[in-house]
Short mmCIF file of N, CA and C in Angstrom, two decimals:
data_model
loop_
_atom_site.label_atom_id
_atom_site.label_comp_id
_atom_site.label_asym_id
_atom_site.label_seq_id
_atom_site.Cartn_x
_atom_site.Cartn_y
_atom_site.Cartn_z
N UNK A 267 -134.62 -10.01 71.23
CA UNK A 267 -134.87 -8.72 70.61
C UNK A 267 -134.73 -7.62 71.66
N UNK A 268 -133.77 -6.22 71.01
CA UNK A 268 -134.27 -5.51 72.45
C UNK A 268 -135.38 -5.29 73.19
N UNK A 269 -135.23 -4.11 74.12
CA UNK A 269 -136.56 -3.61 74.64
C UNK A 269 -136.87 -2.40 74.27
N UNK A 270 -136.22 -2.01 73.11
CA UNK A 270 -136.51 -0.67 73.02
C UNK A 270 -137.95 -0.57 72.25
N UNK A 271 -138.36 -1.56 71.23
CA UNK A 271 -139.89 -0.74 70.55
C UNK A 271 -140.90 -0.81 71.68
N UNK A 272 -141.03 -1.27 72.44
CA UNK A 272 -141.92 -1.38 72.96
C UNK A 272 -142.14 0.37 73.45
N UNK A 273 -141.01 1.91 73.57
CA UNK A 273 -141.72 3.15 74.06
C UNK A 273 -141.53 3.60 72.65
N UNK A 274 -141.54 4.77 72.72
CA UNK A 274 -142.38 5.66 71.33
C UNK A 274 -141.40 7.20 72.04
N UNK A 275 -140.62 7.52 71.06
CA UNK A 275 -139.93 9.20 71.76
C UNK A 275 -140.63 9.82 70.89
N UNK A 276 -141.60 10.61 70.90
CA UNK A 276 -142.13 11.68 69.71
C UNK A 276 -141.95 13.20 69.96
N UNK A 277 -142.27 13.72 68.97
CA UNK A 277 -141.56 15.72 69.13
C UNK A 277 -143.44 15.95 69.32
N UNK A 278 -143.90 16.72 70.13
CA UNK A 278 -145.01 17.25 70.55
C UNK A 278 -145.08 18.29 69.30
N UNK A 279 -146.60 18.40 68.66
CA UNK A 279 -146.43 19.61 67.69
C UNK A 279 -147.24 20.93 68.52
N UNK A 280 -146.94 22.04 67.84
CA UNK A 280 -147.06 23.53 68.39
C UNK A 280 -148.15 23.59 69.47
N UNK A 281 -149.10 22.72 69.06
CA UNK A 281 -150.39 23.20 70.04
C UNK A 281 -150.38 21.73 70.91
N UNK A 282 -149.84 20.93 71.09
CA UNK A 282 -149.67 19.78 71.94
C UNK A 282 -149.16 20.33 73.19
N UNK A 283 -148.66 21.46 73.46
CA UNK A 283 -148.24 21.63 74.69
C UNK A 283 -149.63 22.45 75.21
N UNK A 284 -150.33 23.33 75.14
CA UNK A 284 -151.48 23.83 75.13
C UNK A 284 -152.88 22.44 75.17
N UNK A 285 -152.75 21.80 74.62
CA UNK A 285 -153.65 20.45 74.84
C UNK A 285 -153.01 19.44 76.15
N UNK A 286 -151.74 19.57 76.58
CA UNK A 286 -151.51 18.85 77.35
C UNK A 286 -151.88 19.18 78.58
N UNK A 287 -152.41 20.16 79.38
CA UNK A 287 -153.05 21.20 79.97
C UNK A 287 -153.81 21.20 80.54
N UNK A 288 -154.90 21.00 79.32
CA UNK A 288 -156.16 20.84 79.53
C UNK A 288 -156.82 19.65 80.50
N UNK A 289 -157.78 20.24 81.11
CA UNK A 289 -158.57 19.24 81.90
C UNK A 289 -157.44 18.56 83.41
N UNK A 290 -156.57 19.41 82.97
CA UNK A 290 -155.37 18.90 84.05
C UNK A 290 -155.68 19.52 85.83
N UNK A 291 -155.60 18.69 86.53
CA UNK A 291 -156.01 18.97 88.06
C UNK A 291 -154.82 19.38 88.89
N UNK A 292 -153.55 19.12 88.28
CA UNK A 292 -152.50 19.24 88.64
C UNK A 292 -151.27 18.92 87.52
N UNK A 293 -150.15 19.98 87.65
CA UNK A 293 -149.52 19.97 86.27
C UNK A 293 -148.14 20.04 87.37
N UNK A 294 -147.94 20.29 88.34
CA UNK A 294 -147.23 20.55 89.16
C UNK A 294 -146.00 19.28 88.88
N UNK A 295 -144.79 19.33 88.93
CA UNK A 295 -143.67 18.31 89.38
C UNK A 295 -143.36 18.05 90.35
N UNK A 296 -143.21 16.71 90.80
CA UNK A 296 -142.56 16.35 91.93
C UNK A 296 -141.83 17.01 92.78
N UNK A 297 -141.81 17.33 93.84
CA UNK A 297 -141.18 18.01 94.90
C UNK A 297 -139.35 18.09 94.49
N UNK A 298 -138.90 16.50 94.32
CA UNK A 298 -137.51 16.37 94.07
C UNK A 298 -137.33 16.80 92.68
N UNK A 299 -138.50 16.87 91.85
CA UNK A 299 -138.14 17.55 90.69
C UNK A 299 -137.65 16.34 89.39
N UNK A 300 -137.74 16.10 87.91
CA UNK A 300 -137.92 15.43 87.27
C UNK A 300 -136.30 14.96 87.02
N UNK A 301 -135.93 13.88 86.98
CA UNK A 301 -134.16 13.52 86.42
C UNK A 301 -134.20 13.65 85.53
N UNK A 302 -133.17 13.89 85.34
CA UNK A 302 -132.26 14.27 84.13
C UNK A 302 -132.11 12.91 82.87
N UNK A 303 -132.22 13.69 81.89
CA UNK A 303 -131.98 12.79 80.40
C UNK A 303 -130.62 12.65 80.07
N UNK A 304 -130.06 11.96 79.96
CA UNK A 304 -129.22 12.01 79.04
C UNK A 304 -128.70 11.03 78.15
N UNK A 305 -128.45 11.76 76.99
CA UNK A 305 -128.22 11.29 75.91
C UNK A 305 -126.78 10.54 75.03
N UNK A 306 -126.95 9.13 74.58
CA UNK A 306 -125.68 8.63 74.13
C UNK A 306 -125.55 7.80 72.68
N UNK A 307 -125.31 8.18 72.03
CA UNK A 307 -124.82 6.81 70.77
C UNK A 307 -124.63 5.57 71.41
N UNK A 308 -125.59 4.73 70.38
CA UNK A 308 -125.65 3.52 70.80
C UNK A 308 -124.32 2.42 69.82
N UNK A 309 -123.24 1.95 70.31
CA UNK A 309 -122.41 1.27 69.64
C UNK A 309 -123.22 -0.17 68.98
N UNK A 310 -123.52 -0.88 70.09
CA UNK A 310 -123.96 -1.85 69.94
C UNK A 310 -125.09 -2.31 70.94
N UNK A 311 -125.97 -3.51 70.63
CA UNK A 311 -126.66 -3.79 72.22
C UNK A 311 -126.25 -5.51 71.50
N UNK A 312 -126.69 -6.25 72.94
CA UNK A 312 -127.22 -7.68 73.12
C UNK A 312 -128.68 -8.26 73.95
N UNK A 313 -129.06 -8.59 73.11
CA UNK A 313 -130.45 -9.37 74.08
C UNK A 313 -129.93 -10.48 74.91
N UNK A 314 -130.55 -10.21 76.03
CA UNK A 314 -130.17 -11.36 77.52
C UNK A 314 -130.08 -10.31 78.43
N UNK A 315 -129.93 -11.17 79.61
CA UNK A 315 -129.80 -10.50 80.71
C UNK A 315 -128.94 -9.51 80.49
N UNK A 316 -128.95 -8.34 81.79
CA UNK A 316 -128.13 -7.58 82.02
C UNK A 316 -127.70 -7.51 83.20
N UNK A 317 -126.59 -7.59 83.59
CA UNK A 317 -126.42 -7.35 84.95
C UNK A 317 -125.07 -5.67 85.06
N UNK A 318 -125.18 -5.32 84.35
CA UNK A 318 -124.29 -4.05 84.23
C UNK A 318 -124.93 -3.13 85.33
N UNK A 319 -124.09 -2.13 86.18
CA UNK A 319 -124.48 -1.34 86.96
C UNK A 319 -125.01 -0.13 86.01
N UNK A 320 -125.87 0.51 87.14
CA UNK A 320 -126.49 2.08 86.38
C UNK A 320 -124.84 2.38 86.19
N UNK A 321 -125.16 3.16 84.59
CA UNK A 321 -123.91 3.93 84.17
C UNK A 321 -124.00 5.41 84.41
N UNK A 322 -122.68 5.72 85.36
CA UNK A 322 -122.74 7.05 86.37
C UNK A 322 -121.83 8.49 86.00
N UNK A 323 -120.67 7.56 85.18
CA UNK A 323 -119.80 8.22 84.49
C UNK A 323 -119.88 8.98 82.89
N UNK A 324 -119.58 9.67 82.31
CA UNK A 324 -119.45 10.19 81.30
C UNK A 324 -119.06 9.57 80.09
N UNK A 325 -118.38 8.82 80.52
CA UNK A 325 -117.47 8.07 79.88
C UNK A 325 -118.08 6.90 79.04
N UNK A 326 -117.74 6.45 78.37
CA UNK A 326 -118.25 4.78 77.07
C UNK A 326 -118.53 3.79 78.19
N UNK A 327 -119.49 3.47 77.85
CA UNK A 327 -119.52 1.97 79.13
C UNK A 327 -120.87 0.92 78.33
N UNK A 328 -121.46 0.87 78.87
CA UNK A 328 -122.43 -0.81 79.09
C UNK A 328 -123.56 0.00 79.66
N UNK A 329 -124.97 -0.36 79.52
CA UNK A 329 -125.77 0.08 80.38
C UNK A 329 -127.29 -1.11 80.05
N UNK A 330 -127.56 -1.35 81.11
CA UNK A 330 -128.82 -1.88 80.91
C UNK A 330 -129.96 -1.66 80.49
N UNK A 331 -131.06 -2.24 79.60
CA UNK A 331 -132.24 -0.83 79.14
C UNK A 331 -133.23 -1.25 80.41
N UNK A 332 -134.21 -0.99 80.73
CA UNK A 332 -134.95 -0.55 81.19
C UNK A 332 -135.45 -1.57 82.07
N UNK A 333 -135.92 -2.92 81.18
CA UNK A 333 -136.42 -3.99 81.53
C UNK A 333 -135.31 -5.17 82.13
N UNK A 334 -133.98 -4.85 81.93
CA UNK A 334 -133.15 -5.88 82.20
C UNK A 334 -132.84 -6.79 81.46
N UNK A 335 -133.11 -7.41 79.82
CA UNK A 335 -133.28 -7.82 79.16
C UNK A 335 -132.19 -7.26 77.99
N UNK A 336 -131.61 -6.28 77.41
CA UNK A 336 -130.68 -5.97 76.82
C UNK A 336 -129.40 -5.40 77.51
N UNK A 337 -128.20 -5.27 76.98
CA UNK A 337 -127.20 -5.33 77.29
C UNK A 337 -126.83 -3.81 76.03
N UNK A 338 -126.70 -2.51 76.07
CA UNK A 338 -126.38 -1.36 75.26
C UNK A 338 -124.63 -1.19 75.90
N UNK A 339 -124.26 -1.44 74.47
CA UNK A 339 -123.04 -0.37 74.53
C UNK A 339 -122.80 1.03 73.92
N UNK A 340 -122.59 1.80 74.95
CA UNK A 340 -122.55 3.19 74.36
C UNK A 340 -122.04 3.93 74.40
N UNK A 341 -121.72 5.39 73.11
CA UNK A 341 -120.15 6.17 73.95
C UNK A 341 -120.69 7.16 74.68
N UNK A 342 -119.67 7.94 74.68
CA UNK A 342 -119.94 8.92 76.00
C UNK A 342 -120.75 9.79 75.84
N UNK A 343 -120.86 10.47 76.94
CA UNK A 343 -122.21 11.64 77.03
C UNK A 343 -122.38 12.47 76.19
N UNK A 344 -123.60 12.51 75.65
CA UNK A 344 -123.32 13.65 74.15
C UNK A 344 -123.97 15.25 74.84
N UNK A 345 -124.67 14.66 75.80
CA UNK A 345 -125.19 15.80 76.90
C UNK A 345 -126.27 15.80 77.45
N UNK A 346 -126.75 16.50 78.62
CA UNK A 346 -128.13 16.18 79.35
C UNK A 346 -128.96 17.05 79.41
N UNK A 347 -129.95 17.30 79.22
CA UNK A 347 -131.00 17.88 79.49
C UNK A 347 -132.53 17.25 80.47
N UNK A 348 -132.67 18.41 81.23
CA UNK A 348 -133.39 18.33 82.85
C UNK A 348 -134.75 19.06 82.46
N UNK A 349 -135.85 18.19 82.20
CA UNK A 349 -137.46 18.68 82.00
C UNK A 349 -137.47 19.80 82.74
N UNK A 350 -138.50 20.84 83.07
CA UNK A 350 -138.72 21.49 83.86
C UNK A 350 -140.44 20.86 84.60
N UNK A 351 -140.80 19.75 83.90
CA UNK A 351 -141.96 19.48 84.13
C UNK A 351 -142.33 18.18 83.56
N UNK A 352 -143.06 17.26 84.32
CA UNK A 352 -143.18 15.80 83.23
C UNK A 352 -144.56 15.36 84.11
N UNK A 353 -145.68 15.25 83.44
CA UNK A 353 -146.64 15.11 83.34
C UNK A 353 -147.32 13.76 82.54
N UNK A 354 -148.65 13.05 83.02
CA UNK A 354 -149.49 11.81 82.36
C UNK A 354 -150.25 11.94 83.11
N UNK A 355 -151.05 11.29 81.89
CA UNK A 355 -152.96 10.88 82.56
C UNK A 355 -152.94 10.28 83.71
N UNK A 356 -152.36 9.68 83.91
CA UNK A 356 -152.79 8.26 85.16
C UNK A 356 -153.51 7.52 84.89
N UNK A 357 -154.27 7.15 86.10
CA UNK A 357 -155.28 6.32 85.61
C UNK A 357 -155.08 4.03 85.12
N UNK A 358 -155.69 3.60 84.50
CA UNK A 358 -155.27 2.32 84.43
C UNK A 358 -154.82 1.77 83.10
N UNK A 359 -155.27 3.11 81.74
CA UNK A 359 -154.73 2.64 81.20
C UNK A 359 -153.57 2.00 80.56
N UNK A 360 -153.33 0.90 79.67
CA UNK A 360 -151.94 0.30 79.19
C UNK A 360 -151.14 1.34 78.86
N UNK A 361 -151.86 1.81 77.50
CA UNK A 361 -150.11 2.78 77.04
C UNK A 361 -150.73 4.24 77.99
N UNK A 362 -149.37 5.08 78.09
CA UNK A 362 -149.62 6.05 78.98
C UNK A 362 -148.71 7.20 78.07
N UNK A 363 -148.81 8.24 77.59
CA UNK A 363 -148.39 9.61 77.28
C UNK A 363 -147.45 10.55 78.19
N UNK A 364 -145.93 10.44 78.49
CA UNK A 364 -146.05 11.87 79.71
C UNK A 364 -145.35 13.03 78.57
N UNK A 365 -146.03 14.09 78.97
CA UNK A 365 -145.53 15.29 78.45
C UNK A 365 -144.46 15.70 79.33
N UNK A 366 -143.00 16.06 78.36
CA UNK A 366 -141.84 16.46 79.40
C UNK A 366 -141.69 18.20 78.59
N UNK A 367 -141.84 19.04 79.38
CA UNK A 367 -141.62 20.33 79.02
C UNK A 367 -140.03 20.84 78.91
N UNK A 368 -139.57 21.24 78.32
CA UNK A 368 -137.93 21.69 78.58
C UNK A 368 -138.24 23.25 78.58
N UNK A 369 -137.07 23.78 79.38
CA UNK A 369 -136.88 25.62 79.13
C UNK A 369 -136.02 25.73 78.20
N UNK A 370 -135.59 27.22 77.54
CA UNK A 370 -134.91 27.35 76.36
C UNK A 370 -133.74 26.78 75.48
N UNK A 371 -132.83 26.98 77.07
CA UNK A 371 -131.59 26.14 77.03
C UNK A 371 -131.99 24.61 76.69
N UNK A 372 -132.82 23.85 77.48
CA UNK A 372 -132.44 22.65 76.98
C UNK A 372 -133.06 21.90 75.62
N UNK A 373 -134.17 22.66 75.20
CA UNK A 373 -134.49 22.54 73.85
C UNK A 373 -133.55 23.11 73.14
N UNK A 374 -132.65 24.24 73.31
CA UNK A 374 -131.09 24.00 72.09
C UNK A 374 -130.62 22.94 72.23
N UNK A 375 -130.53 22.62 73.61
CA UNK A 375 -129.20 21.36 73.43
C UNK A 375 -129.87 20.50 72.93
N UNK A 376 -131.13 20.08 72.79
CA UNK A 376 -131.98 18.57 72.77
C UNK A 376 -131.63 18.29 70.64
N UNK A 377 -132.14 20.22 70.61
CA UNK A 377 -132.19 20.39 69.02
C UNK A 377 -130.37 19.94 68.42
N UNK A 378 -129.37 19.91 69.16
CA UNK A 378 -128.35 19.95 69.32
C UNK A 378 -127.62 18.65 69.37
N UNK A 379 -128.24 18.13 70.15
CA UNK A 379 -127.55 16.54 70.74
C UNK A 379 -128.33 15.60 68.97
N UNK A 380 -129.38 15.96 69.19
CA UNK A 380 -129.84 14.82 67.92
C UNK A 380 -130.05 15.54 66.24
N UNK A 381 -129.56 16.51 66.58
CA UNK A 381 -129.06 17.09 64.89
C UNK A 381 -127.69 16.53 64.65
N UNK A 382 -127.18 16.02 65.60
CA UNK A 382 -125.68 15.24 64.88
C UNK A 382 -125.69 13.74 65.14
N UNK A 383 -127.26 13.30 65.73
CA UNK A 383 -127.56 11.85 65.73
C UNK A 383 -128.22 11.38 65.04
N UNK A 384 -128.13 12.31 64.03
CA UNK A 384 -129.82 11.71 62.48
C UNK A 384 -129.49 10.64 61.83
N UNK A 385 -130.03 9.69 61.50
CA UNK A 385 -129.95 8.17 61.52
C UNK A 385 -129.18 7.62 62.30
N UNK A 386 -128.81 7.82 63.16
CA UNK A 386 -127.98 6.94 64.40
C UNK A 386 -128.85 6.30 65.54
N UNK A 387 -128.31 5.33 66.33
CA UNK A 387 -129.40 4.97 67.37
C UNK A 387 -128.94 5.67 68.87
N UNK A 388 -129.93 6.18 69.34
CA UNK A 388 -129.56 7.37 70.21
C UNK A 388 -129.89 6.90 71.72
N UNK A 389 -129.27 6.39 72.60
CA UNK A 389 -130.00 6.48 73.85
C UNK A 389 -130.03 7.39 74.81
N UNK A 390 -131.26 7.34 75.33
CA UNK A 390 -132.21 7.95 76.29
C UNK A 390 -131.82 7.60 77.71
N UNK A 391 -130.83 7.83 78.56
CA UNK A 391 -130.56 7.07 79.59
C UNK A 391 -131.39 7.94 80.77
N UNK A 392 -131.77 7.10 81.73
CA UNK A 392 -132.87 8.05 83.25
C UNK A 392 -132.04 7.10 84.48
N UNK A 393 -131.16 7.68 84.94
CA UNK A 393 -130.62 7.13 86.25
C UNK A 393 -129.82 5.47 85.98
N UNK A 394 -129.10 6.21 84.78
CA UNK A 394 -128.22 5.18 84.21
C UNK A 394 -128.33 4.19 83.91
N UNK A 395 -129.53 4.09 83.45
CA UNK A 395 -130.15 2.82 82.25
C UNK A 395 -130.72 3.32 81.21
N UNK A 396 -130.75 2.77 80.14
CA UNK A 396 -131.54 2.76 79.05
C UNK A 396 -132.91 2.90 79.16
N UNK A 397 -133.34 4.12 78.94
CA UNK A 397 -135.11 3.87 78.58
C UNK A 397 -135.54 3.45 77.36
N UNK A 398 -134.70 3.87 76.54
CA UNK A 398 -135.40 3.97 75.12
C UNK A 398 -134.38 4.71 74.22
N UNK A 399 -133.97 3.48 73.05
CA UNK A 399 -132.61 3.58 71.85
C UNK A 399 -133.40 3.89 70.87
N UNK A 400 -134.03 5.08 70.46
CA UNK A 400 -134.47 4.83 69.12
C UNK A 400 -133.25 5.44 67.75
N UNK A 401 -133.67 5.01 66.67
CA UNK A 401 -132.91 5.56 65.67
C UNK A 401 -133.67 7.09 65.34
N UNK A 402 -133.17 8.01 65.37
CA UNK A 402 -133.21 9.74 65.55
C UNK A 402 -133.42 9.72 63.87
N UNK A 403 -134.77 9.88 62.85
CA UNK A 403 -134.81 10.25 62.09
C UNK A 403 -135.18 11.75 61.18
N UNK A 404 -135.07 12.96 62.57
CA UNK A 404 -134.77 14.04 62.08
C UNK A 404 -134.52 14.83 63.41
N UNK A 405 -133.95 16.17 63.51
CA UNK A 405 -133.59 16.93 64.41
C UNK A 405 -134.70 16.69 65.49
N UNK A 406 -134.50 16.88 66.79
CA UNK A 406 -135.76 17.15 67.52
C UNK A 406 -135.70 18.44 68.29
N UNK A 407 -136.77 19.52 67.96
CA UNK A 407 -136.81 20.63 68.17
C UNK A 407 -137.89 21.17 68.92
N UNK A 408 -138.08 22.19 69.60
CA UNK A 408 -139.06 22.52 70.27
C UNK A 408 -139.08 22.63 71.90
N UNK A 409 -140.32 23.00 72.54
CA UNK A 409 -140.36 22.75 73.75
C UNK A 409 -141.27 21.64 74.86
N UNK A 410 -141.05 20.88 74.31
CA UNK A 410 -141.90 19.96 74.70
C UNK A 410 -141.53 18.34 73.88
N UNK A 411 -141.60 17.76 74.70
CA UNK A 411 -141.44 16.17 74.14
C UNK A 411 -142.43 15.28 74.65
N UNK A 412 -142.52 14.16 74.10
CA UNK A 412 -144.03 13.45 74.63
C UNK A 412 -143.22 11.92 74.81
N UNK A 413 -143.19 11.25 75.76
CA UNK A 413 -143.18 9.65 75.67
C UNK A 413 -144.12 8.96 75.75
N UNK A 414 -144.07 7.71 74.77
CA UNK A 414 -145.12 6.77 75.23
C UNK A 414 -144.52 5.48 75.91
N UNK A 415 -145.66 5.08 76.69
CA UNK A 415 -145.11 3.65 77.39
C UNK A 415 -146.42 2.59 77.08
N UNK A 416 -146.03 1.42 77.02
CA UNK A 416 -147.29 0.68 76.40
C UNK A 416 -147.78 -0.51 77.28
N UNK A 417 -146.79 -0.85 78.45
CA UNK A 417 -146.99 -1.76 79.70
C UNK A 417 -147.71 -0.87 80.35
N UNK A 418 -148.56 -1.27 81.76
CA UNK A 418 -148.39 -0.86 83.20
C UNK A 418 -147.08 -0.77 84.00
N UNK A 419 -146.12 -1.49 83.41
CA UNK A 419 -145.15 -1.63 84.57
C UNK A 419 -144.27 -0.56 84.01
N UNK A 420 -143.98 -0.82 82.57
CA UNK A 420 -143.58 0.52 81.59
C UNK A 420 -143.36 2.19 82.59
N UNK A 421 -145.12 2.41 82.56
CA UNK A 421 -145.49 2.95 82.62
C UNK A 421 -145.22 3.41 84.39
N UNK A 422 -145.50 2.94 85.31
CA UNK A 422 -145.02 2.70 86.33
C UNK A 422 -143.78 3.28 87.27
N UNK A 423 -142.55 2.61 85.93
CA UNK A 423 -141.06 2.50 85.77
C UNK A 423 -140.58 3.90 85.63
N UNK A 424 -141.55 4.64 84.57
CA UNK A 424 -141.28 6.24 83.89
C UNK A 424 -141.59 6.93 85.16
N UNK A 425 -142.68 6.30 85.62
CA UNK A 425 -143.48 7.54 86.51
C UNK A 425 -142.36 7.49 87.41
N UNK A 426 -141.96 7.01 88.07
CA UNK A 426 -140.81 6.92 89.24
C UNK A 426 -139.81 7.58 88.82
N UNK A 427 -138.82 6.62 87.61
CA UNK A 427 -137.86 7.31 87.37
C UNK A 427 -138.15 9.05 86.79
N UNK A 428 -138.99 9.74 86.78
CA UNK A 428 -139.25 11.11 85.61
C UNK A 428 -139.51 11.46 87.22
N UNK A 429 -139.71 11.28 88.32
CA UNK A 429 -140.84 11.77 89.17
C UNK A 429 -141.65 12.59 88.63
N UNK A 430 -142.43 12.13 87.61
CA UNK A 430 -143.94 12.57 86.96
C UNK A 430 -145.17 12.80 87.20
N UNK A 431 -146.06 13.68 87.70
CA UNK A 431 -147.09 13.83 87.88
C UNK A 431 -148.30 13.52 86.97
N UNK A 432 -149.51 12.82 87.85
CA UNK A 432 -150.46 11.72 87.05
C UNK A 432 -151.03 13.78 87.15
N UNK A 433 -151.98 13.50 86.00
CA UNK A 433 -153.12 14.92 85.73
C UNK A 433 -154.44 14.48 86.10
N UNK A 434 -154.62 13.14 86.64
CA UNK A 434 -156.11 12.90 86.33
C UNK A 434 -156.48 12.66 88.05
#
């Protein structure tokens, strides 16, 4: 089975960015600053190993998801968008929340890239793997996006690749 149910892509509602905030000790991003998303139609995947390199190019290729365990084929870049900020609790718990903030521009494109991916399976690539294929069942709009991760190692994996700041 893939690896994709195991994260959760959800649209943050109006006052979720204002609650994400709160009680926060530090909201600050990583020095190097959060990588870049980007986004691809998923052709096909296979469960099993993967040994495909991070996919670097633009272009249709193969990419591994997250865990090493599926095999995504996907076409080319539909486009990227760069958080201005990516934020989580820390702490020990299992599933973990990070709030990723976008600026204007990239909430058009985000509203943009998955208004022409509605029922399609969309991947989420972070340093040319698969994080997370979900099927896109309505536009995603706004300024703010929320992931969930439901491992420690999950969780871990995001924090590195997002260079994400814990709040707690």
């Amino acid at each position: 089975m893939p690896d994709r149910p195991s994260v959760l892509l959800v649209v943050c509602v109006a006052g979720a960015t204002v609650l994400a905030g709160c009680g926060a000790s530090d909201t600050t991003s990583a020095a190097s600053g959060p990588s870049t998303l980007q986004f691809r139609l998923v052709t096909s995947s296979t469960a099993g190993p993967c040994h495909a390199p991070p996919l670097t190019s633009d272009a249709p290729g193969s990419a591994c998801g997250e865990s090493g365990t599926t095999t995504y084929q996907v076409g080319a870049s539909l486009g990227q968008v760069t958080p201005t900020a990516v934020t989580y609790p820390g702490g020990t718990a299992a599933t973990q929340v990070f709030s990723l903030e976008l600026d204007q521009a990239g909430s058009v494109k985000l509203g943009d890239i998955t208004s022409k991916a509605v029922g399609k399976q969309l991947a989420v690539l972070i340093d040319g793997r698969v994080f997370n294929a979900p099927t896109v069942g309505s536009p995603i709009t706004g300024s703010s996006l929320r992931l969930a991760t439901s491992t420690p190692a999950e969780t871990a994996q995001v924090a590195a690749a997002l260079h994400a700041t814990a709040t707690s």
